[in-house]
Coordinates of N, CA and C in Angstrom, one line a residue:
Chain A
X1 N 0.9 -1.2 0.0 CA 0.0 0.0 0.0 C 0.9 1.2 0.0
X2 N 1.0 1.8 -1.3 CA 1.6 3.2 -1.4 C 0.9 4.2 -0.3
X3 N 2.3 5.2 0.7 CA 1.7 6.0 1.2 C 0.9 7.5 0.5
X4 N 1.5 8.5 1.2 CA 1.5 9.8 0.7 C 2.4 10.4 -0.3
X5 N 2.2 10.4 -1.3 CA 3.3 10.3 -2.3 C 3.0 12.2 -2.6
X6 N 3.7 12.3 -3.2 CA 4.3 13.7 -3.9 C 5.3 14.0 -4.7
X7 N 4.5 15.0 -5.7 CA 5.8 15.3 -6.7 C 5.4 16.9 -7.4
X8 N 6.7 17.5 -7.8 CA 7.6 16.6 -8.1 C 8.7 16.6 -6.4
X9 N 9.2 16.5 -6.5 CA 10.4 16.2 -5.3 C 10.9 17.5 -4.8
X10 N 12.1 18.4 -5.8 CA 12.6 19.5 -5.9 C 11.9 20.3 -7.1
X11 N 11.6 21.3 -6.9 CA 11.6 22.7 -8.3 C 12.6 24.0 -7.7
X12 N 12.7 24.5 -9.1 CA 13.3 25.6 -8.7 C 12.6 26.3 -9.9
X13 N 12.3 27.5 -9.6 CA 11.2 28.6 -10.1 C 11.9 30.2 -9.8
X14 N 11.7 30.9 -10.5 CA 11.9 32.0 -10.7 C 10.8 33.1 -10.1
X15 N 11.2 34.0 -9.6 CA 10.4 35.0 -9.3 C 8.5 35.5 -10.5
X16 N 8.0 35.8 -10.0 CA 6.7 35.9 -10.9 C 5.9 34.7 -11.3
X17 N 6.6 33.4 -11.0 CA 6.4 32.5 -12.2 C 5.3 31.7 -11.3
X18 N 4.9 30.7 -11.7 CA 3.8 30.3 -11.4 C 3.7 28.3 -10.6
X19 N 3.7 27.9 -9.7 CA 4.0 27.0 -10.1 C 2.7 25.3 -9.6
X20 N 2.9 24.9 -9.8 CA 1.9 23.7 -9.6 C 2.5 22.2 -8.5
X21 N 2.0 22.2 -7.3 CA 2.3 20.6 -6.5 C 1.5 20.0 -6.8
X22 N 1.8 18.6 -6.5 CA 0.5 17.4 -6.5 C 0.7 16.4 -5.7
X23 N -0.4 15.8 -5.5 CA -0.3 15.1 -3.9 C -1.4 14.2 -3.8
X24 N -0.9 12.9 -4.0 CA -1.8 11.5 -4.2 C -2.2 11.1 -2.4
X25 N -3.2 10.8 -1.8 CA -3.4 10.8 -0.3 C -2.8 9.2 -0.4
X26 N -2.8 9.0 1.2 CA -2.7 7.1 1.4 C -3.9 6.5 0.9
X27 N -3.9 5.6 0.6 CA -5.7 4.6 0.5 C -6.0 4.4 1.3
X28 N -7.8 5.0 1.3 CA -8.7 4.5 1.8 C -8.3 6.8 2.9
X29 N -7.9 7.1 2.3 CA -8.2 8.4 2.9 C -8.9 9.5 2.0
X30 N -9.6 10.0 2.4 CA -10.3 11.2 1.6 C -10.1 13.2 1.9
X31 N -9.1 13.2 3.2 CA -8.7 14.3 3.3 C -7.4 14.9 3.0
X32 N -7.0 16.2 2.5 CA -6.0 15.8 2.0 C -5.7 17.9 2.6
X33 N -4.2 18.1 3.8 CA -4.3 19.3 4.0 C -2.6 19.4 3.5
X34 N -2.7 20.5 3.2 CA -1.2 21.4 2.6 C -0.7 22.4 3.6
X35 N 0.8 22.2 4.1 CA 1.4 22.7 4.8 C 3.0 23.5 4.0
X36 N 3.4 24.3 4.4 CA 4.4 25.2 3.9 C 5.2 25.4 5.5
X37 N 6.6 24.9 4.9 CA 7.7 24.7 5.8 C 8.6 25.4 6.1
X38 N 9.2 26.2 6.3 CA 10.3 27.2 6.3 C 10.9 26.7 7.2
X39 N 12.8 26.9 6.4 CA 13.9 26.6 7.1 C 13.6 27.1 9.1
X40 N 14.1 25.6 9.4 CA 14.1 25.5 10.9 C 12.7 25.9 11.6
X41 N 11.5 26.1 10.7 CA 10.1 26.2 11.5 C 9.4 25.2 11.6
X42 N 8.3 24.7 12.8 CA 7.4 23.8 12.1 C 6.6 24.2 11.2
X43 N 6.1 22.9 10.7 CA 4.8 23.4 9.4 C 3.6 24.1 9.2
X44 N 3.4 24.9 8.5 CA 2.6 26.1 8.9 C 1.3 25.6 7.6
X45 N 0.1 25.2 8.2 CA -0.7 25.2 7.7 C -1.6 26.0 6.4
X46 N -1.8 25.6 5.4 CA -2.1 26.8 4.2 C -3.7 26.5 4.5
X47 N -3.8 24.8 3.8 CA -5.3 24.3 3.5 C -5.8 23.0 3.6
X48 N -7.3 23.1 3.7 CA -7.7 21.7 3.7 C -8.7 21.1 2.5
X49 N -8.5 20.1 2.0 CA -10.0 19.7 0.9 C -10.1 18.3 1.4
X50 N -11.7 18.1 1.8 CA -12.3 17.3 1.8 C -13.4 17.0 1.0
X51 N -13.9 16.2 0.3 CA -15.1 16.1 -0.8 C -15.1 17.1 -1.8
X52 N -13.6 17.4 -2.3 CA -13.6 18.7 -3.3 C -13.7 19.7 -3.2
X53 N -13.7 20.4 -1.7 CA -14.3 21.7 -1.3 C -12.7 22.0 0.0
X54 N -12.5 23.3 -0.6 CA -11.4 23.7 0.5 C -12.4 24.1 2.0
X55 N -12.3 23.4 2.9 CA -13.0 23.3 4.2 C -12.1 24.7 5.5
X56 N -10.9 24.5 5.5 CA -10.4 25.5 5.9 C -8.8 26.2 5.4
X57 N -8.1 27.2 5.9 CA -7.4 27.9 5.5 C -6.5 28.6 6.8
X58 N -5.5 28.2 6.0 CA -5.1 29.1 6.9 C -4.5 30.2 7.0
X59 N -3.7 31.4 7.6 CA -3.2 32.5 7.0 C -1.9 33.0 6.0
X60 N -2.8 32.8 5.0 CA -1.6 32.7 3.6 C -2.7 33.7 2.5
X61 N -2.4 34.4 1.7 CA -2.8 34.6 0.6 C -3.7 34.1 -0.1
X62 N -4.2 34.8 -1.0 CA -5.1 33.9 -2.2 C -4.1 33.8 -3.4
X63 N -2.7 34.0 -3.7 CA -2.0 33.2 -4.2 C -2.0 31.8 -4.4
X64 N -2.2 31.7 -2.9 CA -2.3 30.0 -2.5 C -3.6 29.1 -3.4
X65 N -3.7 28.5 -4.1 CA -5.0 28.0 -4.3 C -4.5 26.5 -4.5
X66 N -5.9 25.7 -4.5 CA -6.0 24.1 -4.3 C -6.8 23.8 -5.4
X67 N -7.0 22.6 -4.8 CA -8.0 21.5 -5.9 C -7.8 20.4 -5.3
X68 N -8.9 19.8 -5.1 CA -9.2 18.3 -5.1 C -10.1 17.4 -6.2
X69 N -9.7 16.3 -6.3 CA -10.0 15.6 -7.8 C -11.0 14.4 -7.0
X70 N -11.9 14.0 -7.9 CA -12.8 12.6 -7.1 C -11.8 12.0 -6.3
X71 N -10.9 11.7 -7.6 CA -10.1 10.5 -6.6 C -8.9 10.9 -5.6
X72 N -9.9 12.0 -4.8 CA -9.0 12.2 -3.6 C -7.7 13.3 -3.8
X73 N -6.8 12.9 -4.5 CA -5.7 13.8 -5.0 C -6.1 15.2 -5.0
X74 N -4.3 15.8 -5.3 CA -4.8 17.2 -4.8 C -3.6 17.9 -5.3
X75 N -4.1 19.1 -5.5 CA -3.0 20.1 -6.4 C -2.7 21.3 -5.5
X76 N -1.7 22.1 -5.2 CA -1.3 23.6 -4.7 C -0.9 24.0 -5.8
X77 N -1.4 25.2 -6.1 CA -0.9 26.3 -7.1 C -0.6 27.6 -6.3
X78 N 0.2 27.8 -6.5 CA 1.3 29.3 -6.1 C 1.4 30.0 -7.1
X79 N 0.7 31.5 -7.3 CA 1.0 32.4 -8.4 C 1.8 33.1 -7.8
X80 N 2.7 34.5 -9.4 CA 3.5 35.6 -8.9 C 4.5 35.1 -7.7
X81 N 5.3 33.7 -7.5 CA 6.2 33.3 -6.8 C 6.7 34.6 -6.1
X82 N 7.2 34.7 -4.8 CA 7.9 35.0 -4.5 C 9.6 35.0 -3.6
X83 N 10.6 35.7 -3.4 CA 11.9 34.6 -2.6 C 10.8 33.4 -1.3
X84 N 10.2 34.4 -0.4 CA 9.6 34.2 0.3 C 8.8 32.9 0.5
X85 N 8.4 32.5 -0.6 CA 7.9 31.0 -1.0 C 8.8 30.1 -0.8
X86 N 10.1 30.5 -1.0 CA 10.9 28.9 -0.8 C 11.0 28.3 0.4
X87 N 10.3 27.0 0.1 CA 10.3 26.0 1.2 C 9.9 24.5 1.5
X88 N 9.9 24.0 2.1 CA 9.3 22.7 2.1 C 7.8 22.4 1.8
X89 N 7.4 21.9 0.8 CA 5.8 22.2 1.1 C 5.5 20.7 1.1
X90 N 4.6 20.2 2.2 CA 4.0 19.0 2.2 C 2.7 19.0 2.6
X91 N 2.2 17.4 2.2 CA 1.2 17.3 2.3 C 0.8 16.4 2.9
X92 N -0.3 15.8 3.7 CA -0.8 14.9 4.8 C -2.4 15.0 4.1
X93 N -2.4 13.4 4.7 CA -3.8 12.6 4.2 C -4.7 12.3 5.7
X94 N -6.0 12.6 5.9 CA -6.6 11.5 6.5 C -7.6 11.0 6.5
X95 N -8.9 10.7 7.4 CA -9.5 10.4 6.9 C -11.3 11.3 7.9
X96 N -11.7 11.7 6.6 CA -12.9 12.0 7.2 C -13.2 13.5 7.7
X97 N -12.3 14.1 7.5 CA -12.1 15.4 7.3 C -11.4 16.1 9.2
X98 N -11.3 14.8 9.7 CA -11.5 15.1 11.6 C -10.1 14.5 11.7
X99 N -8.8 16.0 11.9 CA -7.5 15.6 12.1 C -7.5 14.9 13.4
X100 N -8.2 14.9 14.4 CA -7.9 14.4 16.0 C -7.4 12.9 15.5
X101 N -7.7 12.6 13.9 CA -6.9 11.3 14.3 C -5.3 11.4 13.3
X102 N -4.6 10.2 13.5 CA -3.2 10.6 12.6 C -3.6 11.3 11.7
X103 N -2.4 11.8 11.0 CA -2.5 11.9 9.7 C -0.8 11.7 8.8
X104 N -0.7 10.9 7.7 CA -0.2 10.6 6.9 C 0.6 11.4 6.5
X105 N 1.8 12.2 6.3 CA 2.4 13.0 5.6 C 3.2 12.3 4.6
X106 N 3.6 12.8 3.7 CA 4.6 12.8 1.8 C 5.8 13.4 2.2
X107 N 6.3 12.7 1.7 CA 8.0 13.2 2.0 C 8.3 14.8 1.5
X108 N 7.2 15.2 0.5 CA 7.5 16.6 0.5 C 7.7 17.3 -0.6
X109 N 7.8 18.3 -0.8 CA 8.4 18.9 -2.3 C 9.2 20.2 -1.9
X110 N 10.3 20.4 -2.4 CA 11.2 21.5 -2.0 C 11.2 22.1 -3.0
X111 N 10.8 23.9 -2.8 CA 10.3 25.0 -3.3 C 11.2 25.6 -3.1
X112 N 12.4 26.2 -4.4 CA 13.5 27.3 -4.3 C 13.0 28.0 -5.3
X113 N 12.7 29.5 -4.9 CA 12.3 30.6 -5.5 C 13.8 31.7 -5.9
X114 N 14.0 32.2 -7.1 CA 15.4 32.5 -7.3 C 15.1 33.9 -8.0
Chain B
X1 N -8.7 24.4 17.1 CA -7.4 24.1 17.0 C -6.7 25.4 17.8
X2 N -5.5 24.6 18.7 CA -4.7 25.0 19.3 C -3.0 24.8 18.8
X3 N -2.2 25.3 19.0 CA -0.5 25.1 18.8 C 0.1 24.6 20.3
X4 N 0.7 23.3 20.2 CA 1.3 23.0 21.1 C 3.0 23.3 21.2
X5 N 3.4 23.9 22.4 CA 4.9 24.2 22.5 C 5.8 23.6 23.0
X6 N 6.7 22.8 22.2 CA 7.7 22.1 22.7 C 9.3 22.6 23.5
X7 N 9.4 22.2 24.3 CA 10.5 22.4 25.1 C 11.2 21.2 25.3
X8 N 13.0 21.3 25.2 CA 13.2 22.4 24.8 C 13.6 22.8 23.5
X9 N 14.1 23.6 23.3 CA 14.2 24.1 21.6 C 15.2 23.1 20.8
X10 N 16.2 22.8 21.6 CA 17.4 22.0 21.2 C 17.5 20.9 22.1
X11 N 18.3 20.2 21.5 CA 18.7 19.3 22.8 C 19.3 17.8 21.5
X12 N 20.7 18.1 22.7 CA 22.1 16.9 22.4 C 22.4 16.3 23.5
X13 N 22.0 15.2 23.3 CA 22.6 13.6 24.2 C 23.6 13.0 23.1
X14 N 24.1 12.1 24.5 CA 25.3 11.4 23.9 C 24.1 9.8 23.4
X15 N 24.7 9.1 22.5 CA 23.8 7.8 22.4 C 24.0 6.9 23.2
X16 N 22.7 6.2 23.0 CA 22.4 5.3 24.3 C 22.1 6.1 25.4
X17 N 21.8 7.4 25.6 CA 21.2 8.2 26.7 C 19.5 8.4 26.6
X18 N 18.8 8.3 27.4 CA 17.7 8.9 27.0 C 17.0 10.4 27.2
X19 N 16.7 10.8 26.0 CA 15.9 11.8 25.6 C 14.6 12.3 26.0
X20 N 14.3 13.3 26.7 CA 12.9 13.7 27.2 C 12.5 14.7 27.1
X21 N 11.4 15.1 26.0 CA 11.1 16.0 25.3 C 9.9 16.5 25.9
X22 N 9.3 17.9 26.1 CA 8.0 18.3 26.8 C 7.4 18.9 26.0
X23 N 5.8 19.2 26.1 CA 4.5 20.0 25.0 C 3.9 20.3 26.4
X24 N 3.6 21.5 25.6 CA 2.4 22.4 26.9 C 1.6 23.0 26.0
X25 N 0.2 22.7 26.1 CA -1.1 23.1 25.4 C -2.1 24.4 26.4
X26 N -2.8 25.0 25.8 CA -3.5 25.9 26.8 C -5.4 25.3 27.1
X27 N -5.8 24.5 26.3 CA -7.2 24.2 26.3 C -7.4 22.8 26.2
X28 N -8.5 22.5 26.7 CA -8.6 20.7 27.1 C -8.5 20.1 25.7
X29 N -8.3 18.6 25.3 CA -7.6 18.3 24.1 C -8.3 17.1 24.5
X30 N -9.0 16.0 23.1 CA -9.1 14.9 23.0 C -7.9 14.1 23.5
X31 N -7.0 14.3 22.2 CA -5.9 13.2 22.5 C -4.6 14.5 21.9
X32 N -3.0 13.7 21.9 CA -2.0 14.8 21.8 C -1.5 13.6 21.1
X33 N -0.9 14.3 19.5 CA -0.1 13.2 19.1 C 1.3 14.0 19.1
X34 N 2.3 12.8 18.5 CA 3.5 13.3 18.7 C 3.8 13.1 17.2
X35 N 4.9 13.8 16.5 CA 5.6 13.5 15.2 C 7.1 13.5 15.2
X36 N 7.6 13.2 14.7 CA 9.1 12.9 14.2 C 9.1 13.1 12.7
X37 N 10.4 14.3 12.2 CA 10.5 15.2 11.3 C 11.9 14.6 10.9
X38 N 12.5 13.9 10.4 CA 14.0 13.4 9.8 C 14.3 14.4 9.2
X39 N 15.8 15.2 9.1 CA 15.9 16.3 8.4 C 15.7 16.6 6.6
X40 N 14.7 17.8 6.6 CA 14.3 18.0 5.6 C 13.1 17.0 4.7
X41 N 12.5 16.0 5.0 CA 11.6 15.1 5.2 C 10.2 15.1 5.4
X42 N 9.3 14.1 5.5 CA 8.0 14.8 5.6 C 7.8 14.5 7.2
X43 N 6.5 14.5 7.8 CA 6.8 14.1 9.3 C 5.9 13.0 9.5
X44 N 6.5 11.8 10.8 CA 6.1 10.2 10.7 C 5.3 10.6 11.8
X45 N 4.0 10.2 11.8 CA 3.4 10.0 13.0 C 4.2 8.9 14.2
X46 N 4.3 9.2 15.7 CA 5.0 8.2 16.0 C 3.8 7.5 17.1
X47 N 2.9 8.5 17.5 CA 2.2 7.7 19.2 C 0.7 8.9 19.2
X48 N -0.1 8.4 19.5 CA -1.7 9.3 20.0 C -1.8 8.7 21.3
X49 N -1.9 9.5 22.2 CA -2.4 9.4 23.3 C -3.9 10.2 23.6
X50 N -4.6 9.3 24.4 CA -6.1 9.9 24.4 C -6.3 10.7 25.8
X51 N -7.0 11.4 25.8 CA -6.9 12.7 26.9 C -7.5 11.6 28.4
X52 N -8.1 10.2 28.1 CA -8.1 9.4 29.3 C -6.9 8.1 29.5
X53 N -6.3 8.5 29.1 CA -4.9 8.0 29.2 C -3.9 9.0 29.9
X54 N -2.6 8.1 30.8 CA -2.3 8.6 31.4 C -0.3 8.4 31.2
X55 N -0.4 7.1 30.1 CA 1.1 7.2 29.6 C 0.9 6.0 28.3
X56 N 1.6 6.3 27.6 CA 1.6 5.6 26.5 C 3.1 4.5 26.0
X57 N 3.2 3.3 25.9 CA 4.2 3.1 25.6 C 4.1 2.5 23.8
X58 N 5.2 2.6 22.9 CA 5.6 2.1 21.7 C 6.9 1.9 21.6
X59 N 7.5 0.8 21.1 CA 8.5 0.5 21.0 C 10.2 0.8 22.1
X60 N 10.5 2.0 22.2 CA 11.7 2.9 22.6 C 11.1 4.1 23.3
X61 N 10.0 4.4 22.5 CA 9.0 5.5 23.1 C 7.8 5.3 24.3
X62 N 8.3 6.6 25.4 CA 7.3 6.0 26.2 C 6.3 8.0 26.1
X63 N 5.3 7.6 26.3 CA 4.8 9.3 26.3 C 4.3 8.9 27.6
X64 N 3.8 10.4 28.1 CA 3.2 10.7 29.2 C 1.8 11.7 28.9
X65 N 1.1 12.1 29.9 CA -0.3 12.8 29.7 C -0.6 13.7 30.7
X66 N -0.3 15.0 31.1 CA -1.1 15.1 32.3 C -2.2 16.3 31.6
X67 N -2.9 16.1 32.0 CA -4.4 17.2 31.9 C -4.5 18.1 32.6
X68 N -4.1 18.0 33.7 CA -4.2 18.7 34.8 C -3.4 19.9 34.8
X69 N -2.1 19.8 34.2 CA -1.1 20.0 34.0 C -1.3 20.9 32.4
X70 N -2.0 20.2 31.4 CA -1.6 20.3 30.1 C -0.8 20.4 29.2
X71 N -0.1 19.7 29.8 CA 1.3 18.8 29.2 C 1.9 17.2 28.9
X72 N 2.7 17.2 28.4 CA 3.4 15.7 28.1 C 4.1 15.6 27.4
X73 N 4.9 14.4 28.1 CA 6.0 14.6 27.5 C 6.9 12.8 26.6
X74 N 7.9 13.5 25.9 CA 8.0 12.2 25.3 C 9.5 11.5 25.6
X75 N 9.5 10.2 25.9 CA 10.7 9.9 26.5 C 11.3 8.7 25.3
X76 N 12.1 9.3 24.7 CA 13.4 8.4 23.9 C 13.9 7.7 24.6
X77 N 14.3 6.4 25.0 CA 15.3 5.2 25.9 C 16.5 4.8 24.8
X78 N 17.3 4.9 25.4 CA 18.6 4.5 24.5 C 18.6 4.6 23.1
X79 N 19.0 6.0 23.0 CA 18.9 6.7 21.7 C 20.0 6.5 20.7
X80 N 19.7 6.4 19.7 CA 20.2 6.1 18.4 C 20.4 7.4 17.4
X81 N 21.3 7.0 16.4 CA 21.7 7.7 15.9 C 20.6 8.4 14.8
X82 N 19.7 7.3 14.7 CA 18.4 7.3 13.7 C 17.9 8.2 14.3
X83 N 18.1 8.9 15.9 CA 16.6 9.5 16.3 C 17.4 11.1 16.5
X84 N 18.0 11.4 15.4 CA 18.3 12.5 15.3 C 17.0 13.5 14.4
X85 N 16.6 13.9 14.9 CA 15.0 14.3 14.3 C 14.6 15.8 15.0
X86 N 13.8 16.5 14.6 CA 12.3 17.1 14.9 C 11.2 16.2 15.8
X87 N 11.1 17.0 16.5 CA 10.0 16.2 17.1 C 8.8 17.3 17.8
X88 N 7.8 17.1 17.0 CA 6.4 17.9 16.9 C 5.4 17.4 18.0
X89 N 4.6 18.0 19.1 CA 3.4 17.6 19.6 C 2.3 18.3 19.0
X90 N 1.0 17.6 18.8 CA -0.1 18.1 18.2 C -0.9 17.7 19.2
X91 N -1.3 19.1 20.2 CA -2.6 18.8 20.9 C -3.8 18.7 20.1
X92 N -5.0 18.2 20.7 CA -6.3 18.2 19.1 C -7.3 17.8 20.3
X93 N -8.4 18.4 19.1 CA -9.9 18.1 19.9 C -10.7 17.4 18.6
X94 N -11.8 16.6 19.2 CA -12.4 16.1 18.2 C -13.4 16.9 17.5
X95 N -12.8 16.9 16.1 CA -13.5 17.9 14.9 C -12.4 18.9 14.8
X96 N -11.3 19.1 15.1 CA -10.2 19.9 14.5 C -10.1 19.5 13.3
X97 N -9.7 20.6 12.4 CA -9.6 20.7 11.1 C -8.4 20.9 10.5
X98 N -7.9 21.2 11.4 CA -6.1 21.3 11.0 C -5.5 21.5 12.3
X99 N -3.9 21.5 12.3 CA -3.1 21.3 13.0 C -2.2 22.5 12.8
X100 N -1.8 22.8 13.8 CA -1.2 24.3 14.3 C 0.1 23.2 15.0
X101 N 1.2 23.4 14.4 CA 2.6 23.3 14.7 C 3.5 24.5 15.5
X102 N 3.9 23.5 16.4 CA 4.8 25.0 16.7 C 5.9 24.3 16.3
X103 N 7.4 25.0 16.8 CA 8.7 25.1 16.1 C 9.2 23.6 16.4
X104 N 8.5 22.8 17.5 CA 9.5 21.3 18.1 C 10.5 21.9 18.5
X105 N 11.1 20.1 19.1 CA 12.6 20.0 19.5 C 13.1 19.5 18.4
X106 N 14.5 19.9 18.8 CA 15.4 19.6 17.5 C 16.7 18.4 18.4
X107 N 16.0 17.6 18.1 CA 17.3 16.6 19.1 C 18.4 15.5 18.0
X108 N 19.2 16.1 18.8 CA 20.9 15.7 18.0 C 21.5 14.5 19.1
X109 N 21.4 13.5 18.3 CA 22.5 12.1 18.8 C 23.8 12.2 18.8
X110 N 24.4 12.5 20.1 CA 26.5 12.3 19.3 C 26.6 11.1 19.8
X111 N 27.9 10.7 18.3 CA 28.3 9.5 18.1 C 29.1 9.3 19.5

């Protein structure tokens, strides 16, 4: 059973530019939230989609935008990049939209803004 | 949703020492999980403890619970080089919607 997968791995992006994550959940999960990491912080919550619908948010921009697909999966799009963007961005799966229980995280995708 | 604060910021043992790491929450909490962050990495769930529980053991890991208190803490026994990590507490109530991180411990194994 494949976990929380993500890709691509590493990008490197230029100022202005635009860019696109993606993020397959574990099986048999239907929630799927996005976190932004900065050197030596913990992970700073962006967003959540459950049943296709971003449920909550957190204090970031409307840069930040999502997507959730039937099958679970899930996209971050970052417009107008900025240095300030570069970071760890991961994602965690769980189930039911109710974090009190685990949740799954993806090894991650590393965002260098240049 | 609440942010739980781990104490303390840093922290270097020698291996085979054990490690004890603390979280202080401000509002009553279902259960408190813990995470482990490998450097640069995504983060492993390692232990949930339920707010009627009062210590939890897994493998090497033993956690603790006080409510009273609103705190707990996590105990590494004979630490390895592997458990050079981040280590995250997530207080939570049932129907939290997301998870508020604070900064963890950052604990360093020397050879």
């Amino acid at each position: 059973d494949a976990g929380v997968t993500q890709s691509p791995t590493h990008l490197i992006k230029t100022r202005g530019q635009q860019v696109t994550l993606r993020c397959s959940p574990k099986s048999g999960h239907d929630t799927v939230s996005w976190y932004q990491q900065a050197l030596g912080q913990g992970p700073q919550f962006i967003f959540q989609y459950y049943e296709e619908e971003e449920r909550q948010r957190g204090n970031f921009p409307d840069r930040f935008s999502g997507h959730q697909f039937p099958n679970y999966s899930s996209e971050l799009n970052v417009n107008a990049l900025l240095l300030g963007d570069s970071a760890l961005y991961l994602c965690a799966s769980s189930s039911g939209g109710d974090l009190s229980y685990e949740q799954y995280f993806g090894p991650g995708t590393r965002l260098t803004v240049t | 949703s609440q942010q739980g604060e781990e104490d303390p910021q840093a922290l270097s043992i020698q291996e085979g020492e054990n490690a004890t790491m603390n979280c202080s929450y401000k509002t009553s909490i279902n259960n408190l999980q813990w995470y482990r962050q490998n450097s640069g990495r995504g983060l492993v769930h390692l232990i949930l403890i339920r707010s009627n529980e009062r210590e939890k053991h897994s493998g090497r890991l033993r956690v603790t619970l006080d409510t009273s208190k609103k705190s707990s803490s996590l105990l590494i026994t004979a630490s390895r080089a592997a458990d050079t990590a981040s280590y995250f507490c997530a207080p939570l109530t049932s129907g939290d919607d997301k998870i508020i991180f604070g900064k963890g411990t950052r604990l360093h194994i020397l050879p």
